[in-house]
Amino acid sequence: MRAAGTTRFRAAVMGTFATVLLLGATTACAEETPTTNPTGATAGTIKEGLKITFLPKQVNNPYFTTSDNGGKAAVEEFKGVYSETGPSDTSPSAQVSYINTLSQQGTDVIVVSANDKDAICGALNEARTAGAKVVTFDSDTKPECRDLFINQATADGIAKIQIKLISEAIGADGGEIAILSATANATNQNAWIEMMKTELAKPEYAKLKLVATVYGDDNDQKSFQEAQGLLSKYPNLKGIISPTTVGVAAAGRYLSGSAYKGKVQLTGLGTPNQMRSYVKDGTVKSFALWNPADLGYLAAYAAGALASGLISGKEGDKFKAGKLGEYTVGKDATVLLGDPFTFTSANIEQFNF
Ligand code: RAM
């Protein structure tokens, strides 16, 4: 459930979002004044001094640099103590030791994007027993291992846009397509892939045939090699969907330097800075993403509200997320940021992240 419709994301992208990311300015309103929302619950004030730590899938991924910086901006607004830690590889259990350390250090909230929904579950629950709150963002763990999940967009919406974009790029004749994903256990990518298969089963996509799903592990080199491998194994391939910022950038680099440039289509989820040159040189017509800075910002406000006892994570709970306004907790303790946004040559110059 979300507090506003599509217009919120659009406005954020074209307005505040562009301002914050292009100019590095912070326009957010830091004041949290006690109010009473329509359900009668008190919105209240986030406590000062909360220790809020972001634990991304990996620290050397520009997507997470942007999301976590959004979180930092929010934590500074409500006068908390922000930090970021995490692995540089995306193996299933790479985050466990970081969670254990944060728990021992008495972190108030761990804000984590899960590489593997099962592998970190036990450590997260131990941290919760020790007093920490757990907010997942971007990639969820199992619901019983966290207090809240901040979802960037619905899996259905993310799947639909990618199938639409690859279909448009390939054209009416259709043909073979493949998916180049992140890790085999990634909660977010796996949910999107399932929904993409559902979407592909629709009559309007009857001419698109998914022939393979491969995994680049959100590692640039491995993703590059997997893209290369797809083309040698499937000479008739017409398109690749890569629902990961690391994978789509690596596939773009491979295609743009190959004879397949402009012939084999590529779309997926990418950051504008990593994809700009491939849009400009004709390798990529369009791709999608959400606003990662807003995702981190929203996750931080949710973390603050949770650790202050303003919300518990039950459906219908409302909290204020600074410049983004009020959000409502939906089913399964999930908060939804908004809709994915499509980048093309017509708008990519407006973005810097
Ligand atoms: C990569 C990560 C992240 C995902 C984006 C689209 O950066 O896999 O989890 O949300 O791509």
CSV table of N, CA and C in Angstrom, one decimal, residues 22-92:
chain,number,residue,atom,x,y,z
A,22,LEU,N,21.4,16.0,-9.1
A,22,LEU,CA,22.3,16.7,-10.0
A,22,LEU,C,23.1,17.8,-9.3
A,23,LEU,N,22.4,18.4,-8.3
A,23,LEU,CA,23.1,19.5,-7.6
A,23,LEU,C,23.6,19.1,-6.3
A,24,GLY,N,23.3,17.9,-5.8
A,24,GLY,CA,23.7,17.5,-4.5
A,24,GLY,C,23.0,18.3,-3.4
A,25,ALA,N,21.9,19.0,-3.7
A,25,ALA,CA,21.3,19.8,-2.7
A,25,ALA,C,20.3,18.9,-1.9
A,26,THR,N,20.0,19.3,-0.6
A,26,THR,CA,19.0,18.6,0.2
A,26,THR,C,17.9,19.6,0.4
A,27,THR,N,16.8,19.3,-0.1
A,27,THR,CA,15.6,20.2,0.0
A,27,THR,C,14.6,19.6,1.1
A,28,ALA,N,15.0,18.5,1.7
A,28,ALA,CA,14.0,17.9,2.6
A,28,ALA,C,13.7,18.7,3.8
A,29,CYS,N,12.5,18.4,4.3
A,29,CYS,CA,12.1,19.0,5.5
A,29,CYS,C,12.4,18.1,6.7
A,30,ALA,N,13.2,18.5,7.6
A,30,ALA,CA,13.6,17.6,8.7
A,30,ALA,C,12.7,17.6,9.9
A,31,GLU,N,11.8,18.5,10.0
A,31,GLU,CA,10.9,18.6,11.1
A,31,GLU,C,9.9,17.5,11.2
A,32,GLU,N,9.8,16.8,12.3
A,32,GLU,CA,8.8,15.8,12.5
A,32,GLU,C,7.9,16.3,13.7
A,33,THR,N,6.8,16.9,13.4
A,33,THR,CA,6.0,17.4,14.5
A,33,THR,C,4.9,16.4,14.8
A,34,PRO,N,4.5,16.2,16.0
A,34,PRO,CA,3.5,15.3,16.4
A,34,PRO,C,2.2,15.6,15.7
A,35,THR,N,1.6,14.7,15.1
A,35,THR,CA,0.3,14.9,14.5
A,35,THR,C,-0.6,13.7,14.7
A,36,THR,N,-1.8,13.8,14.5
A,36,THR,CA,-2.7,12.6,14.6
A,36,THR,C,-3.2,12.3,13.2
A,37,ASN,N,-3.0,11.1,12.8
A,37,ASN,CA,-3.4,10.7,11.5
A,37,ASN,C,-4.9,10.2,11.5
A,38,PRO,N,-5.5,10.1,10.3
A,38,PRO,CA,-6.9,9.8,10.2
A,38,PRO,C,-7.3,8.5,11.0
A,39,THR,N,-6.4,7.6,11.2
A,39,THR,CA,-6.8,6.3,12.0
A,39,THR,C,-6.7,6.6,13.5
A,40,GLY,N,-6.2,7.8,13.8
A,40,GLY,CA,-6.2,8.1,15.3
A,40,GLY,C,-4.8,7.8,15.9
A,41,ALA,N,-3.9,7.1,15.1
A,41,ALA,CA,-2.6,6.8,15.7
A,41,ALA,C,-1.7,8.1,15.7
A,42,THR,N,-0.9,8.2,16.6
A,42,THR,CA,0.0,9.4,16.7
A,42,THR,C,1.2,9.2,15.8
A,43,ALA,N,1.5,10.2,15.0
A,43,ALA,CA,2.6,10.1,14.1
A,43,ALA,C,3.9,10.3,14.8
A,44,GLY,N,3.9,11.3,15.7
A,44,GLY,CA,5.0,11.5,16.6
A,44,GLY,C,6.4,11.9,16.0
A,45,THR,N,7.4,11.8,16.9
A,45,THR,CA,8.7,12.3,16.5
A,45,THR,C,9.7,11.2,16.6
A,46,ILE,N,10.6,11.1,15.6
A,46,ILE,CA,11.7,10.1,15.6
A,46,ILE,C,12.7,10.5,16.7
A,47,LYS,N,13.1,9.6,17.5
A,47,LYS,CA,14.1,9.9,18.5
A,47,LYS,C,15.4,10.3,17.9
A,48,GLU,N,16.1,11.2,18.6
A,48,GLU,CA,17.5,11.6,18.2
A,48,GLU,C,18.5,10.5,18.6
A,49,GLY,N,19.6,10.4,17.9
A,49,GLY,CA,20.7,9.6,18.2
A,49,GLY,C,20.6,8.1,17.9
A,50,LEU,N,19.5,7.7,17.1
A,50,LEU,CA,19.4,6.3,16.8
A,50,LEU,C,20.5,5.9,15.9
A,51,LYS,N,21.1,4.7,16.2
A,51,LYS,CA,22.2,4.2,15.3
A,51,LYS,C,21.6,3.3,14.2
A,52,ILE,N,21.7,3.8,13.0
A,52,ILE,CA,21.0,3.2,11.8
A,52,ILE,C,22.1,2.8,10.8
A,53,THR,N,22.2,1.5,10.6
A,53,THR,CA,23.3,1.0,9.7
A,53,THR,C,22.7,0.4,8.5
A,54,PHE,N,23.2,0.8,7.3
A,54,PHE,CA,22.8,0.2,6.0
A,54,PHE,C,23.8,-0.9,5.7
A,55,LEU,N,23.2,-2.0,5.3
A,55,LEU,CA,24.0,-3.2,4.9
A,55,LEU,C,23.5,-3.6,3.5
A,56,PRO,N,24.2,-3.1,2.5
A,56,PRO,CA,23.7,-3.4,1.1
A,56,PRO,C,24.1,-4.8,0.7
A,57,LYS,N,23.7,-5.3,-0.4
A,57,LYS,CA,24.1,-6.6,-1.0
A,57,LYS,C,25.7,-6.6,-1.1
A,58,GLN,N,26.1,-5.4,-1.6
A,58,GLN,CA,27.6,-5.3,-1.8
A,58,GLN,C,27.9,-3.8,-1.7
A,59,VAL,N,29.1,-3.4,-1.2
A,59,VAL,CA,29.4,-2.0,-1.0
A,59,VAL,C,30.0,-1.4,-2.3
A,60,ASN,N,30.5,-2.2,-3.2
A,60,ASN,CA,31.1,-1.6,-4.4
A,60,ASN,C,30.2,-1.6,-5.6
A,61,ASN,N,29.0,-1.3,-5.4
A,61,ASN,CA,28.0,-1.3,-6.4
A,61,ASN,C,27.3,0.1,-6.4
A,62,PRO,N,27.5,0.9,-7.5
A,62,PRO,CA,27.0,2.3,-7.5
A,62,PRO,C,25.5,2.4,-7.2
A,63,TYR,N,24.7,1.4,-7.5
A,63,TYR,CA,23.3,1.5,-7.1
A,63,TYR,C,23.2,1.6,-5.6
A,64,PHE,N,23.9,0.8,-4.9
A,64,PHE,CA,23.8,0.9,-3.4
A,64,PHE,C,24.5,2.2,-2.8
A,65,THR,N,25.5,2.7,-3.5
A,65,THR,CA,26.1,3.9,-3.1
A,65,THR,C,25.0,5.0,-3.1
A,66,THR,N,24.2,5.0,-4.2
A,66,THR,CA,23.1,6.0,-4.3
A,66,THR,C,22.0,5.8,-3.3
A,67,SER,N,21.6,4.5,-3.1
A,67,SER,CA,20.5,4.3,-2.2
A,67,SER,C,21.0,4.6,-0.8
A,68,ASP,N,22.2,4.2,-0.4
A,68,ASP,CA,22.6,4.4,1.0
A,68,ASP,C,22.9,5.8,1.3
A,69,ASN,N,23.3,6.6,0.3
A,69,ASN,CA,23.4,8.0,0.5
A,69,ASN,C,22.1,8.7,0.7
A,70,GLY,N,21.1,8.2,0.1
A,70,GLY,CA,19.7,8.6,0.3
A,70,GLY,C,19.3,8.4,1.8
A,71,GLY,N,19.7,7.2,2.3
A,71,GLY,CA,19.5,6.8,3.7
A,71,GLY,C,20.3,7.8,4.6
A,72,LYS,N,21.5,8.1,4.2
A,72,LYS,CA,22.3,8.9,5.1
A,72,LYS,C,21.7,10.3,5.2
A,73,ALA,N,21.2,10.8,4.1
A,73,ALA,CA,20.5,12.2,4.1
A,73,ALA,C,19.4,12.2,5.1
A,74,ALA,N,18.6,11.1,5.1
A,74,ALA,CA,17.4,11.0,6.0
A,74,ALA,C,17.8,10.9,7.4
A,75,VAL,N,18.8,10.0,7.7
A,75,VAL,CA,19.3,9.8,9.1
A,75,VAL,C,19.8,11.2,9.6
A,76,GLU,N,20.5,11.9,8.8
A,76,GLU,CA,21.0,13.2,9.3
A,76,GLU,C,19.9,14.2,9.6
A,77,GLU,N,18.8,14.1,8.8
A,77,GLU,CA,17.7,15.0,9.0
A,77,GLU,C,17.0,14.7,10.4
A,78,PHE,N,16.9,13.5,10.8
A,78,PHE,CA,16.3,13.2,12.1
A,78,PHE,C,17.4,13.0,13.2
A,79,LYS,N,18.6,13.5,12.9
A,79,LYS,CA,19.7,13.5,13.9
A,79,LYS,C,20.0,12.1,14.5
A,80,GLY,N,20.1,11.2,13.6
A,80,GLY,CA,20.5,9.8,14.0
A,80,GLY,C,22.0,9.7,13.7
A,81,VAL,N,22.5,8.5,13.9
A,81,VAL,CA,23.9,8.2,13.6
A,81,VAL,C,23.9,7.2,12.5
A,82,TYR,N,24.3,7.6,11.3
A,82,TYR,CA,24.3,6.8,10.1
A,82,TYR,C,25.6,6.0,9.9
A,83,SER,N,25.6,4.8,9.5
A,83,SER,CA,26.8,4.1,9.0
A,83,SER,C,26.4,3.1,7.9
A,84,GLU,N,27.4,2.7,7.2
A,84,GLU,CA,27.2,1.7,6.2
A,84,GLU,C,28.3,0.7,6.3
A,85,THR,N,28.0,-0.6,6.1
A,85,THR,CA,29.0,-1.7,6.1
A,85,THR,C,28.5,-2.8,5.2
A,86,GLY,N,29.4,-3.7,4.8
A,86,GLY,CA,28.9,-4.8,4.0
A,86,GLY,C,30.0,-5.4,3.2
A,87,PRO,N,29.7,-6.5,2.6
A,87,PRO,CA,30.7,-7.3,1.8
A,87,PRO,C,30.9,-6.7,0.4
A,88,SER,N,31.9,-7.1,-0.2
A,88,SER,CA,32.1,-6.6,-1.6
A,88,SER,C,31.7,-7.8,-2.6
A,89,ASP,N,31.5,-9.0,-2.1
A,89,ASP,CA,31.0,-10.0,-2.9
A,89,ASP,C,29.5,-10.4,-2.5
A,90,THR,N,28.8,-11.0,-3.4
A,90,THR,CA,27.4,-11.3,-3.1
A,90,THR,C,27.1,-12.7,-2.8
A,91,SER,N,28.0,-13.4,-2.2
A,91,SER,CA,27.8,-14.8,-1.9
A,91,SER,C,26.7,-14.9,-0.8
A,92,PRO,N,25.9,-16.0,-0.8
A,92,PRO,CA,24.7,-16.1,0.1
A,92,PRO,C,24.9,-15.7,1.5
